Coordinates of C-alpha atoms in Angstrom, one line a residue:
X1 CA 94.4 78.2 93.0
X2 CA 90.9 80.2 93.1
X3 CA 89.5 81.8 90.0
X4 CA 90.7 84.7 89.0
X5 CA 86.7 86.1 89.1
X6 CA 85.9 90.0 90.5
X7 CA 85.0 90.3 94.1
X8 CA 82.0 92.6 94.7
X9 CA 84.9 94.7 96.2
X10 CA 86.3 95.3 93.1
X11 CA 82.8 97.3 92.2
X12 CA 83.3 100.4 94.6
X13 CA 85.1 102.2 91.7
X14 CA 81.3 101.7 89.9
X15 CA 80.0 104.9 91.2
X16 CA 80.8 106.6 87.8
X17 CA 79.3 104.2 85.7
X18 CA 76.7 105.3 83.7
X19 CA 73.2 104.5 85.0
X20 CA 71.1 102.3 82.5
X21 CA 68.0 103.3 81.3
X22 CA 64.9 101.8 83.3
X23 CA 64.6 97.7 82.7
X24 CA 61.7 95.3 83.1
X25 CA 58.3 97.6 83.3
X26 CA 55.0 97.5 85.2
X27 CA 52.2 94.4 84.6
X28 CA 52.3 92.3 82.2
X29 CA 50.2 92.7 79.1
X30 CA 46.6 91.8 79.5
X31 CA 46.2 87.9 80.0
X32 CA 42.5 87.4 80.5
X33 CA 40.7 87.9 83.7
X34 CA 40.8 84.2 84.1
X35 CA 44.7 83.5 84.7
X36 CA 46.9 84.7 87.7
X37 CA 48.8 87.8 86.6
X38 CA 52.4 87.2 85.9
X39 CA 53.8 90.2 88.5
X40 CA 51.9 92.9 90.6
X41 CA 51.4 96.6 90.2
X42 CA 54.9 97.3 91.4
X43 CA 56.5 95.1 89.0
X44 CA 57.0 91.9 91.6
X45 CA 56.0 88.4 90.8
X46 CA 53.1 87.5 92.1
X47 CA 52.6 83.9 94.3
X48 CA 51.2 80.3 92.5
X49 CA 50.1 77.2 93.2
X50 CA 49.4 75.1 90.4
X51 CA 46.5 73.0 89.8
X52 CA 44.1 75.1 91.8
X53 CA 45.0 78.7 91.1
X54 CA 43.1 81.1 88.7
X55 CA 43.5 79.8 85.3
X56 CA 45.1 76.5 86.2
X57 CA 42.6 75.1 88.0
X58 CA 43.1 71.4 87.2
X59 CA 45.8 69.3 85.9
X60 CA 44.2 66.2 84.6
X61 CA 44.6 64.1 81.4
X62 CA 48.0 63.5 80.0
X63 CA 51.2 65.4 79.9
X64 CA 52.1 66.7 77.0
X65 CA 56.1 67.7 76.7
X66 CA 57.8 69.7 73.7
X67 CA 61.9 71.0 73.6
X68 CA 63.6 73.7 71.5
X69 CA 66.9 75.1 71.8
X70 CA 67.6 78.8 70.0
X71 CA 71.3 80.4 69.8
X72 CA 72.0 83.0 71.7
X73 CA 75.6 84.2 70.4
X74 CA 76.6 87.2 70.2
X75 CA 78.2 88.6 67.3
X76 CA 81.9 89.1 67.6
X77 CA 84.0 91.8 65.9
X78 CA 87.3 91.1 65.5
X79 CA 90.4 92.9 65.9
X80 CA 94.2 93.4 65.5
X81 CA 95.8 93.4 68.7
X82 CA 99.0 95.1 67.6
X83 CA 100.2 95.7 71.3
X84 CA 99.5 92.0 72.5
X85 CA 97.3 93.6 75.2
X86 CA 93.9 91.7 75.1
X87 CA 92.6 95.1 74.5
X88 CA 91.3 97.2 71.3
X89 CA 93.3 100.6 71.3
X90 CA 93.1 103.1 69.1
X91 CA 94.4 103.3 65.8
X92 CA 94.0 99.2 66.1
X93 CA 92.2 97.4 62.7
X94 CA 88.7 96.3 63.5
X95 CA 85.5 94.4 62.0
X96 CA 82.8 96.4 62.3
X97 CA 80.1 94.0 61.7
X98 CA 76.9 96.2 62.5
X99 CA 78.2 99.0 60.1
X100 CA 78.4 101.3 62.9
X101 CA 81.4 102.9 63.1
X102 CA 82.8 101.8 66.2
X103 CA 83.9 98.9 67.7
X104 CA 81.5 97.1 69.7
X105 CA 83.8 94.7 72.6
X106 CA 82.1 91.6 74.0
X107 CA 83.1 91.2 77.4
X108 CA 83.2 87.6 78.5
X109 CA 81.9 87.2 82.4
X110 CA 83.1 85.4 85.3
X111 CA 86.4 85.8 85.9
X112 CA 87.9 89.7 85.4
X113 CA 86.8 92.7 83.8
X114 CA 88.2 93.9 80.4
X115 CA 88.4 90.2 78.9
X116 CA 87.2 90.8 75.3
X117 CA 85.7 88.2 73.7
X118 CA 87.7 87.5 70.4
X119 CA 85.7 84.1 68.6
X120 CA 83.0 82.0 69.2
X121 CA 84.6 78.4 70.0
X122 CA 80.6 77.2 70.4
X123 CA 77.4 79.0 70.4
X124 CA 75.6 79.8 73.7
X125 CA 72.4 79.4 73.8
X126 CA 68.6 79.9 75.3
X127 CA 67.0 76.2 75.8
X128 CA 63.4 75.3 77.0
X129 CA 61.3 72.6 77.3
X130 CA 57.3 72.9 78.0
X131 CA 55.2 70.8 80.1
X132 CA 51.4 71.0 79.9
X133 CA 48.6 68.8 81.8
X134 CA 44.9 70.2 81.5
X135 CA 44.5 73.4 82.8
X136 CA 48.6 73.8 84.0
X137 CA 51.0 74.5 81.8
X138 CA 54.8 75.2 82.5
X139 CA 57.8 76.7 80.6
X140 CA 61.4 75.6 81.8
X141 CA 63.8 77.8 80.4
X142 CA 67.7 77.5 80.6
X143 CA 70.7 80.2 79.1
X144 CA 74.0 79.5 79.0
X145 CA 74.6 82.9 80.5
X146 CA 76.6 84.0 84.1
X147 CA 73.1 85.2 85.2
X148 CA 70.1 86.7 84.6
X149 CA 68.4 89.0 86.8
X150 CA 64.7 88.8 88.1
X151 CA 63.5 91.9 86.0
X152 CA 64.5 90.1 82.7
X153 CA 63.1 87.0 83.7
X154 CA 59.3 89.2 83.9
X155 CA 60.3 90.5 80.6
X156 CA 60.2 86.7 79.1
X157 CA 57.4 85.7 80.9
X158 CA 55.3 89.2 79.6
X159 CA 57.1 88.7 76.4
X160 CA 56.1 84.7 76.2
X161 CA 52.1 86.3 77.6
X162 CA 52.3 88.8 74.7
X163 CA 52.8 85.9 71.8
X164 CA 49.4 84.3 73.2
X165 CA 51.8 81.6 74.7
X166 CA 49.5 80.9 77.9
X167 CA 52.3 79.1 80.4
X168 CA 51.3 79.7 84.1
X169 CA 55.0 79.9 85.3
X170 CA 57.9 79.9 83.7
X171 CA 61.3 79.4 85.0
X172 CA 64.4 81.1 83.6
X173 CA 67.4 79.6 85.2
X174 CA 71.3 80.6 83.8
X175 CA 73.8 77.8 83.6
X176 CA 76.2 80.3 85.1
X177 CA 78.7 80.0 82.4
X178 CA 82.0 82.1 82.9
X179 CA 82.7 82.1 79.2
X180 CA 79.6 83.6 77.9
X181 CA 78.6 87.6 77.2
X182 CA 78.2 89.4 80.5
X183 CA 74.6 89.7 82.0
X184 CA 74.9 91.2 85.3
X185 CA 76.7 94.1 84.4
X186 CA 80.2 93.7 86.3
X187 CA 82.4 92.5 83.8
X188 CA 82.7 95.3 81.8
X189 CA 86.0 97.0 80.4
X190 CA 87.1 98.3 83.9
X191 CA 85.5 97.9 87.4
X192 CA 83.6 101.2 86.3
X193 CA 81.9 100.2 83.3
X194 CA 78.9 98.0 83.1
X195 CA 79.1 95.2 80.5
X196 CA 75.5 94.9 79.6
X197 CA 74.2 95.9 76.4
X198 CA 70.3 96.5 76.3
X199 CA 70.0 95.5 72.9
X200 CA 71.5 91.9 73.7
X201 CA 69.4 91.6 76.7
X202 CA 66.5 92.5 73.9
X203 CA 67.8 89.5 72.2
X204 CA 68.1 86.8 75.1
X205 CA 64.7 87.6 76.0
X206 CA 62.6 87.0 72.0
X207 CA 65.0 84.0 71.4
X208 CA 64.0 82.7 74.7
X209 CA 60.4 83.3 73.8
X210 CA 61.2 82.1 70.1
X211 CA 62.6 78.8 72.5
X212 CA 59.4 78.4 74.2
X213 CA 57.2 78.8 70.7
X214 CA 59.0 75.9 68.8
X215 CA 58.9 73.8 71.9
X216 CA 55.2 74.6 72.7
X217 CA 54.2 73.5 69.1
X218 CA 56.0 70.5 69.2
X219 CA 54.6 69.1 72.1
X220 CA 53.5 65.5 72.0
X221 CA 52.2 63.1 74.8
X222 CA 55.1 61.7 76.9
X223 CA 55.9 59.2 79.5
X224 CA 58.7 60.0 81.7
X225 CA 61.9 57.9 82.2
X226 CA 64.2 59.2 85.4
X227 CA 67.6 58.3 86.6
X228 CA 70.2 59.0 88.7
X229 CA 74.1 58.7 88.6
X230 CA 77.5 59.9 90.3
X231 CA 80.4 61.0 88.8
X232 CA 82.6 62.2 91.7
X233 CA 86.2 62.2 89.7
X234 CA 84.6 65.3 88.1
X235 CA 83.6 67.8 90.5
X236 CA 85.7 69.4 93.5
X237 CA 84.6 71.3 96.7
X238 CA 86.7 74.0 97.7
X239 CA 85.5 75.0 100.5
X240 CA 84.9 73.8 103.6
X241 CA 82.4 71.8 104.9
X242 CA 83.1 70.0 102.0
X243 CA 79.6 69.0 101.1
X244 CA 78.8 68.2 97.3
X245 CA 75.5 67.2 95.8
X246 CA 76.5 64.6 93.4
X247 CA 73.4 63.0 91.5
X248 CA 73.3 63.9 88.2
X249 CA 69.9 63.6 86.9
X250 CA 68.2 63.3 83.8
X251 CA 64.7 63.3 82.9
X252 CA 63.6 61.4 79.7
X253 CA 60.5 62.5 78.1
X254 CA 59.4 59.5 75.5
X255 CA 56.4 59.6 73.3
X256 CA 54.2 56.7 72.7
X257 CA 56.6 55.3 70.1
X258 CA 59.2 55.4 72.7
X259 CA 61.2 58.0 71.0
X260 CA 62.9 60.2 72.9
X261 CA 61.6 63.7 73.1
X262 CA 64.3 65.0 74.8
X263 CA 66.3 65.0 77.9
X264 CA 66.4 67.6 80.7
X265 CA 69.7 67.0 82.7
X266 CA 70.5 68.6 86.6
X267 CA 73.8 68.2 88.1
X268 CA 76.0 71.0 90.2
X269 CA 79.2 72.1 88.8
X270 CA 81.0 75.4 88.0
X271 CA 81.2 75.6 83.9
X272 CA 84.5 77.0 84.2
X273 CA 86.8 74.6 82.8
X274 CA 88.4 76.6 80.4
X275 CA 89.4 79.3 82.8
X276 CA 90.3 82.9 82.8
X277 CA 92.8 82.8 80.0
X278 CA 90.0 81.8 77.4
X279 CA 89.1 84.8 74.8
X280 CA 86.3 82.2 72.6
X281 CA 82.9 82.3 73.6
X282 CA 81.5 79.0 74.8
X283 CA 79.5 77.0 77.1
X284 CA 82.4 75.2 78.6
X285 CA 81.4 71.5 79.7
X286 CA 77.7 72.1 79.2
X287 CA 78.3 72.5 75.4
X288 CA 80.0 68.8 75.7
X289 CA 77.4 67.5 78.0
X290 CA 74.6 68.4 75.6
X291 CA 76.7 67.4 72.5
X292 CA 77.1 64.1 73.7
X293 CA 73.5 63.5 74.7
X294 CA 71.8 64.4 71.4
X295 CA 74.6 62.3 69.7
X296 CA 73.4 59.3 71.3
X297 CA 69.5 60.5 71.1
X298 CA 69.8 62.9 67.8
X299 CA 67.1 65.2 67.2
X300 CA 66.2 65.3 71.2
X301 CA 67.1 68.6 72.8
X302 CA 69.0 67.8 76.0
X303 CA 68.8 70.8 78.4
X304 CA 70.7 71.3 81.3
X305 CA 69.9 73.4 84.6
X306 CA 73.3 73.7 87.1
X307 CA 72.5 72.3 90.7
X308 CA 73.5 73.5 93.9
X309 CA 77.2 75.8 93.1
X310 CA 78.2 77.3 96.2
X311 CA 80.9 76.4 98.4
X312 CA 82.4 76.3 95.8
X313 CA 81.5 73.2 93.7
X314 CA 83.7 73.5 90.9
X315 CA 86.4 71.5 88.2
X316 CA 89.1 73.4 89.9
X317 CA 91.0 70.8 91.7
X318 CA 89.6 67.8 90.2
X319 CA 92.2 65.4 88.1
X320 CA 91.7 66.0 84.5
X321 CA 91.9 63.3 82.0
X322 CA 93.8 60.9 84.3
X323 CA 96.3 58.3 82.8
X324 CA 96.7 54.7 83.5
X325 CA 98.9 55.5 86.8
X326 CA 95.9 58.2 88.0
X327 CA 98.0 61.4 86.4
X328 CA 96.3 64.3 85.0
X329 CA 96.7 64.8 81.4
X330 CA 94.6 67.7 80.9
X331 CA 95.0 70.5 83.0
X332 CA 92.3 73.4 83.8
X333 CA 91.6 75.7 81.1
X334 CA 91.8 73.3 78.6
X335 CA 89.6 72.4 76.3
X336 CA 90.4 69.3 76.8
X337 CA 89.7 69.6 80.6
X338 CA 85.9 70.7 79.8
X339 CA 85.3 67.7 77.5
X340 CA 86.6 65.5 79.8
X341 CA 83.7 66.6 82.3
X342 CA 81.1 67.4 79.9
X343 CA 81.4 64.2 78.0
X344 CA 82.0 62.5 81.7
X345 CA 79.0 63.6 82.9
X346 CA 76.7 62.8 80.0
X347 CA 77.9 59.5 80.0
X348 CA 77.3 59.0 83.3
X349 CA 73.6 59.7 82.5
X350 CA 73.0 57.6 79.6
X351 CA 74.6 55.0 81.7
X352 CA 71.6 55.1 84.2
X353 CA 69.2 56.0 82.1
X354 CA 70.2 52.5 79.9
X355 CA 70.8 50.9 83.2
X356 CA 68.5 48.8 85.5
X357 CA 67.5 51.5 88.3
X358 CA 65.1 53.6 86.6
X359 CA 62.4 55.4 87.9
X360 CA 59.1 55.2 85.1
X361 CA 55.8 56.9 84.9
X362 CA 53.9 56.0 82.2
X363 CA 51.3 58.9 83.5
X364 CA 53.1 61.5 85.1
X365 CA 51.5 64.6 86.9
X366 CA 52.5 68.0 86.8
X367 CA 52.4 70.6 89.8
X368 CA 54.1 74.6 90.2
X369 CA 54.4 76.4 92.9
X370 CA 55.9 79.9 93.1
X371 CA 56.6 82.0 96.4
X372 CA 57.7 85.6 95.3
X373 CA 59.5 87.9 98.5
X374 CA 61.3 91.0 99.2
X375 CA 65.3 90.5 100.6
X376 CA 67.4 93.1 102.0
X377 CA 71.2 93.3 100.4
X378 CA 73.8 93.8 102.7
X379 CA 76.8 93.7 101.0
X380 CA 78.4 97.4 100.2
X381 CA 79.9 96.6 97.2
X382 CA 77.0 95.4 95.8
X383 CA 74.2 98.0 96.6
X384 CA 77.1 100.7 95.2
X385 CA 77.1 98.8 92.3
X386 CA 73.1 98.8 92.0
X387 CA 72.6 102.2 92.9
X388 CA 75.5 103.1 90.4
X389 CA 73.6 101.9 87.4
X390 CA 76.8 98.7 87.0
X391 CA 74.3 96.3 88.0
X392 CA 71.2 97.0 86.7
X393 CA 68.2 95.7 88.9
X394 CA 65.0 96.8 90.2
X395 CA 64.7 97.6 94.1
X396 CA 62.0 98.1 96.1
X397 CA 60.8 100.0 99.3
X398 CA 60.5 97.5 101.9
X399 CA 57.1 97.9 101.7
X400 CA 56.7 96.2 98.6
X401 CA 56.7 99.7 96.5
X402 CA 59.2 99.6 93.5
X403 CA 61.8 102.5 93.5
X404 CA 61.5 104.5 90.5
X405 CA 64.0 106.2 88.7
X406 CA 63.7 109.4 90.1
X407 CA 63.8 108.1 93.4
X408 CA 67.4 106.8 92.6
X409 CA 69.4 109.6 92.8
X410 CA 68.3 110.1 96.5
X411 CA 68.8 106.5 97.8
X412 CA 72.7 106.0 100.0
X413 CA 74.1 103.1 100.2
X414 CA 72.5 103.4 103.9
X415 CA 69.3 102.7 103.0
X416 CA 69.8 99.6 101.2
X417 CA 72.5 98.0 104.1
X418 CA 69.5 99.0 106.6
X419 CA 66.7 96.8 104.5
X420 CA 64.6 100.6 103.7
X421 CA 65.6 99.2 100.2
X422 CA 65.1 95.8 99.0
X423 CA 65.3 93.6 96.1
X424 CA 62.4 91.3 95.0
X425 CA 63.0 87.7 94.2
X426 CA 61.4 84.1 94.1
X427 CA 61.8 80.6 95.0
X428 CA 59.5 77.7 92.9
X429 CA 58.7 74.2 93.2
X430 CA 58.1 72.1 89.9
X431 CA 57.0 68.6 90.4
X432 CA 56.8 65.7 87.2
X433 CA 56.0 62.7 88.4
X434 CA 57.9 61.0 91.1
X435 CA 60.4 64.2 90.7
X436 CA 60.4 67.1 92.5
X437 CA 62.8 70.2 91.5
X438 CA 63.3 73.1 93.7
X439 CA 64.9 76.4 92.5
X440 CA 66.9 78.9 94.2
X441 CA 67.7 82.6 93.0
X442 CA 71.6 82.4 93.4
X443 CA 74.5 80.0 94.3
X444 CA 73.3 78.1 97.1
X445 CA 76.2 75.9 99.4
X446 CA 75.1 72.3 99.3
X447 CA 74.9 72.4 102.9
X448 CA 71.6 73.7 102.4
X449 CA 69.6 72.0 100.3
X450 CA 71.0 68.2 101.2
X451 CA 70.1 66.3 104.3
X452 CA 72.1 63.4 105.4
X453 CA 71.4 59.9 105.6
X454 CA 69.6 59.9 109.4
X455 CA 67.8 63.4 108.7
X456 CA 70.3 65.8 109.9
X457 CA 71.8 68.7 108.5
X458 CA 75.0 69.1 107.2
X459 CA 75.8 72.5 108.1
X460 CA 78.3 73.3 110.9
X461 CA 78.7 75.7 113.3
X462 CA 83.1 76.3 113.1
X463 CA 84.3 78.4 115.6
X464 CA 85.7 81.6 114.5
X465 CA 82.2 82.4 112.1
X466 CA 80.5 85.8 112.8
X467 CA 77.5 83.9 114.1
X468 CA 78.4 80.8 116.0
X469 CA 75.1 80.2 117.9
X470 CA 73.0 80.7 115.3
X471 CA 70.1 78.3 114.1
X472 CA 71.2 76.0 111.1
X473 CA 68.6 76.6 108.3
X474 CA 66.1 73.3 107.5
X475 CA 67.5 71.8 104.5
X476 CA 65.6 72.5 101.8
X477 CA 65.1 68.8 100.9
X478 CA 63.5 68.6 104.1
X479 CA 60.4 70.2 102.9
X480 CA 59.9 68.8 99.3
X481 CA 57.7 65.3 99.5
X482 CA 59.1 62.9 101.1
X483 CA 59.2 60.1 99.0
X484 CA 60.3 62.4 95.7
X485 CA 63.0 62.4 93.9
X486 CA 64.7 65.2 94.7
X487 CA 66.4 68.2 92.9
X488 CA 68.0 71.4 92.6
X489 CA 68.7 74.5 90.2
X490 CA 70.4 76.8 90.8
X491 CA 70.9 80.7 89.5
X492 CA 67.0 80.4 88.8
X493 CA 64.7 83.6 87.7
X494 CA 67.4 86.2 89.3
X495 CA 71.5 86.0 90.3
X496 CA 72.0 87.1 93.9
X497 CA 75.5 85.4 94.5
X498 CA 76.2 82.9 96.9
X499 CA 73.4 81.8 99.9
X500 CA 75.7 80.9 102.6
X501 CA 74.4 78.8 105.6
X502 CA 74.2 81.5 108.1
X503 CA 76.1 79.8 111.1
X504 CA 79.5 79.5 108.1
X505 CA 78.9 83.3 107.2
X506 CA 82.5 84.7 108.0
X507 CA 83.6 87.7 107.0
X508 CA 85.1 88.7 110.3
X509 CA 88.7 87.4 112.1
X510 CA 89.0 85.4 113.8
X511 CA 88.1 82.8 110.3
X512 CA 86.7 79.9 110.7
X513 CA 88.3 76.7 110.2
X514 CA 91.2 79.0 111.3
X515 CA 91.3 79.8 107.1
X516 CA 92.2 83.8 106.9
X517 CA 91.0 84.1 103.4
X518 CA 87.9 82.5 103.2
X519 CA 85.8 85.2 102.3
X520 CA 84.9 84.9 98.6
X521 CA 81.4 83.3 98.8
X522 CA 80.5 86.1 101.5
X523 CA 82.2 88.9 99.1
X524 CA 79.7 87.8 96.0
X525 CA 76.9 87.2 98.5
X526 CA 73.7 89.8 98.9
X527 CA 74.1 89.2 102.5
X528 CA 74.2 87.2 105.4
X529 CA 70.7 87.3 105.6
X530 CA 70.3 85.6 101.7
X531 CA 70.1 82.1 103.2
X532 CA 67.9 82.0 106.6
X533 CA 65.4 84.1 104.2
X534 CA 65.3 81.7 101.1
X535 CA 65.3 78.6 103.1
X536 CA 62.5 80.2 105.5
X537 CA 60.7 81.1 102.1
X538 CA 60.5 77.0 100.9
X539 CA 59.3 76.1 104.5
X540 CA 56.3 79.1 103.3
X541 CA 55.7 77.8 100.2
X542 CA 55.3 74.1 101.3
X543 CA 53.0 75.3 103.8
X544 CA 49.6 73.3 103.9

């Protein structure tokens, strides 16, 4: 059975939602004349190549690496739910913990709108770890949060520039968590209502920061330990090709003592174990992933970025806690069910990392590369729900100009479905080492980012898709190093849905795979375009 999540359809009803007030600003603040601004005079990133770029001109010497994890959980007031409706009505008893008057919902995202948040089971929280060698220096950040939009991924990096924290890039990724407060706007109390409150997005951004400071300051001189393993009982494809990434991997930072510093972990699967039924907000598996990590390394931070998602790669459909005679004892959303592939997953990792196939570099180098660009979104639903104010993100003229706000009220959906409006975003390259880490801004289908065995692509071309005879994308693993070890986040510095190969986009009968409801990654996609654009976008960064 599919999640119970929103379709972008859901969002036409968004046109009387109230507009938010302006997010994200103009430049940065003043970072010396010396360093490579952080975004342009329209308020888009700007491109980097690290060493060799203004103000990271060399990366020599050793690396030095620092982690720091800072809560991000929102405050929950509590209330009686006389009616046994999930909802606060009036005349209902409440906590009013900020003294306001009122009661203040937290709407959970990922599944349905109107799910009020009514406990905190674990906290959620903003996690970073730093990497500096000579002149480059790099901030990694992950939030266990449904995702995070490019705008408020500027507003850490100014915020970070601000504090005198001088990171050349720094990568916001969110571990698309669908128990978590809602980010992107569209899980509010009704289709109609946006579920973002400024004043947490204030929040997310000076803990992340605060995140960044600690880690920064602890940073010692490391050596990096990096392994690989598989734990295919705990993740499911549910749609077809069934492709599914499924190296988790874990980088070991360890100082001169050998003492762990802390562990960065990357491995693709939907953190929604605990399903639409759940009220407590939590990190689902991640929170048992990282528990069971720093219990067998304590005082190391482990952080973990998501890898590829779409498809969908998910627990759904996986057999939970299986008995002696292969029957599943704990069933999805559980908690059970998310320790069982948190804790699964982590010991999968220390398992490699203990074991005899290790990949060491005493000396490890350090290399960024960022590749900002301007894609059209052509899905209705969504640019209603962006021009409505529900989704709150900064569009651009397609040439390059921001839109500002009074320009708003004059932009149809038209303009947006005809690529006259745009929306900026950005695709990076970190390399440590022998490891190379690509990020894409949404949920991108395996197919494109792993190649198979003899070089080819995975991707199909199913009769009955919209576009047939169109070009399979290059893999995206194609163009990283060719000797690296290879590896993906997803959801990173923006939240554009799912990037669907572009010869498997179907939204029109007859289906492929003859499948008449297949649509859901194509409903909670920008566009058709999202993936031919991205992957096109890696080729251009890689470019020598």
């Amino acid at each position: 059975m599919r999640p119970l999540r929103p379709s972008f359809a859901f969002l036409f009803a968004s046109l009387l939602a109230p507009t938010l007030a302006g997010c994200g600003g103009d430049e940065s603040p003043p970072e010396g004349p010396a360093r490579t601004p952080i975004a342009d005079d329209q308020g888009k990133a700007t491109n980097l190549s690290c060493p060799g770029a203004a103000g990271c001109e060399k990366a020599e010497g050793d690396l030095f690496v620092g982690a720091s994890a800072q809560k991000i959980t929102p405050t929950i007031e509590t209330w009686t739910d006389t009616n046994e409706n999930g909802q606060r009505d009036e005349g209902e008893a409440y906590e009013d913990a900020n003294g306001n008057g009122k009661w203040d919902g937290i709407w959970l995202a990922g599944f349905s709108n109107g799910r009020a948040a009514t406990g905190v089971h674990d906290d959620v929280w903003a996690r970073a770890v730093v990497l500096e060698q000579g002149d480059v220096s790099v901030g990694m950040v992950s939030l266990d949060l449904v995702g995070y939009f490019q705008q408020y991924v500027l507003d850490i990096r100014r915020a970070a520039s601000a504090e005198g924290l001088d990171f050349d890039h720094i990568l916001v990724a969110s571990t698309h968590v669908h128990e978590a407060r809602d980010t992107m706007g569209m899980w509010g109390r009704d289709p109609s209502t946006t579920g973002i409150d400024p004043a947490y997005m204030d929040h997310i951004v000076k803990q992340a920061v605060l995140a960044l400071k600690e880690a920064k300051a602890g940073q010692k001189k490391a050596k990096l330990v990096a392994a690989q393993a598989e734990a295919p009982e705990l993740v499911n494809d549910t749609r077809r090709p069934f492709v599914i990434d499924q190296n988790i991997t874990t980088l070991q930072f360890r100082d001169e003592s050998d003492a762990v510093l802390t562990n960065v972990v990357f491995w693709g699967n939907h953190p929604e174990a605990l399903g639409s039924d759940n009220t407590l907000v939590t990190s689902d598996y991640p929170h048992f992933l990282r528990e069971t990590m720093e219990a067998k390394w304590p005082g190391a931070p482990t952080v973990f970025f998501n890898g590829p998602l779409g498809g969908l790669t998910t627990t759904i459909g996986i057999v939970g806690c299986p008995d002696f005679s292969g029957m599943e004892t704990c069933k999805q959303g559980t908690w059970e069910r998310a320790e069982y592939v948190g804790k699964g997953a982590a010991e999968a990792a220390i398992a490699a990392l203990e074991g005899a196939n290790t990949t060491k570099d005493e000396a490890p180098s350090l290399e960024v590369h960022r590749r900002s660009f301007l894609m059209p979104a052509t899905n209705t639903s969504l640019a209603i729900a962006v021009l409505s104010g529900l989704m709150p993100r900064e569009i651009y003229w397609s040439d390059g100009k921001r839109v500002v706000e009074e320009e708003r009220p004059g932009i149809g959906v038209g303009l947006l479905l005809n690529g006259d409006v745009v929306i900026a975003t950005e695709v990076n390259g970190i390399h440590i080492g022998p490891v190379a880490i690509a990020t894409v801004p949404g949920e991108l289908y395996t197919e494109l980012w792993l190649q198979k065995p003899d070089g080819s692509s995975y991707i199909e071309q199913p009769e009955g898709a919209d576009y047939p005879d169109a070009v399979p994308e290059t893999p995206i693993q194609a163009v990283l190093p060719k000797d690296s070890m290879k590896v993906m986040v997803n959801n990173a510095n923006d939240a554009v849905g799912y990037i669907i190969p572009l010869p498997q986009w179907d939204v029109l009968p007859p289906y492929d795979y003859g499948d008449n409801d297949n649509e859901y990654g194509e409903e909670n996609s920008s566009g058709y375009q999202a993936a031919p654009m991205i992957t096109s976008e890696f080729g251009k960064m890689y470019e020598k």
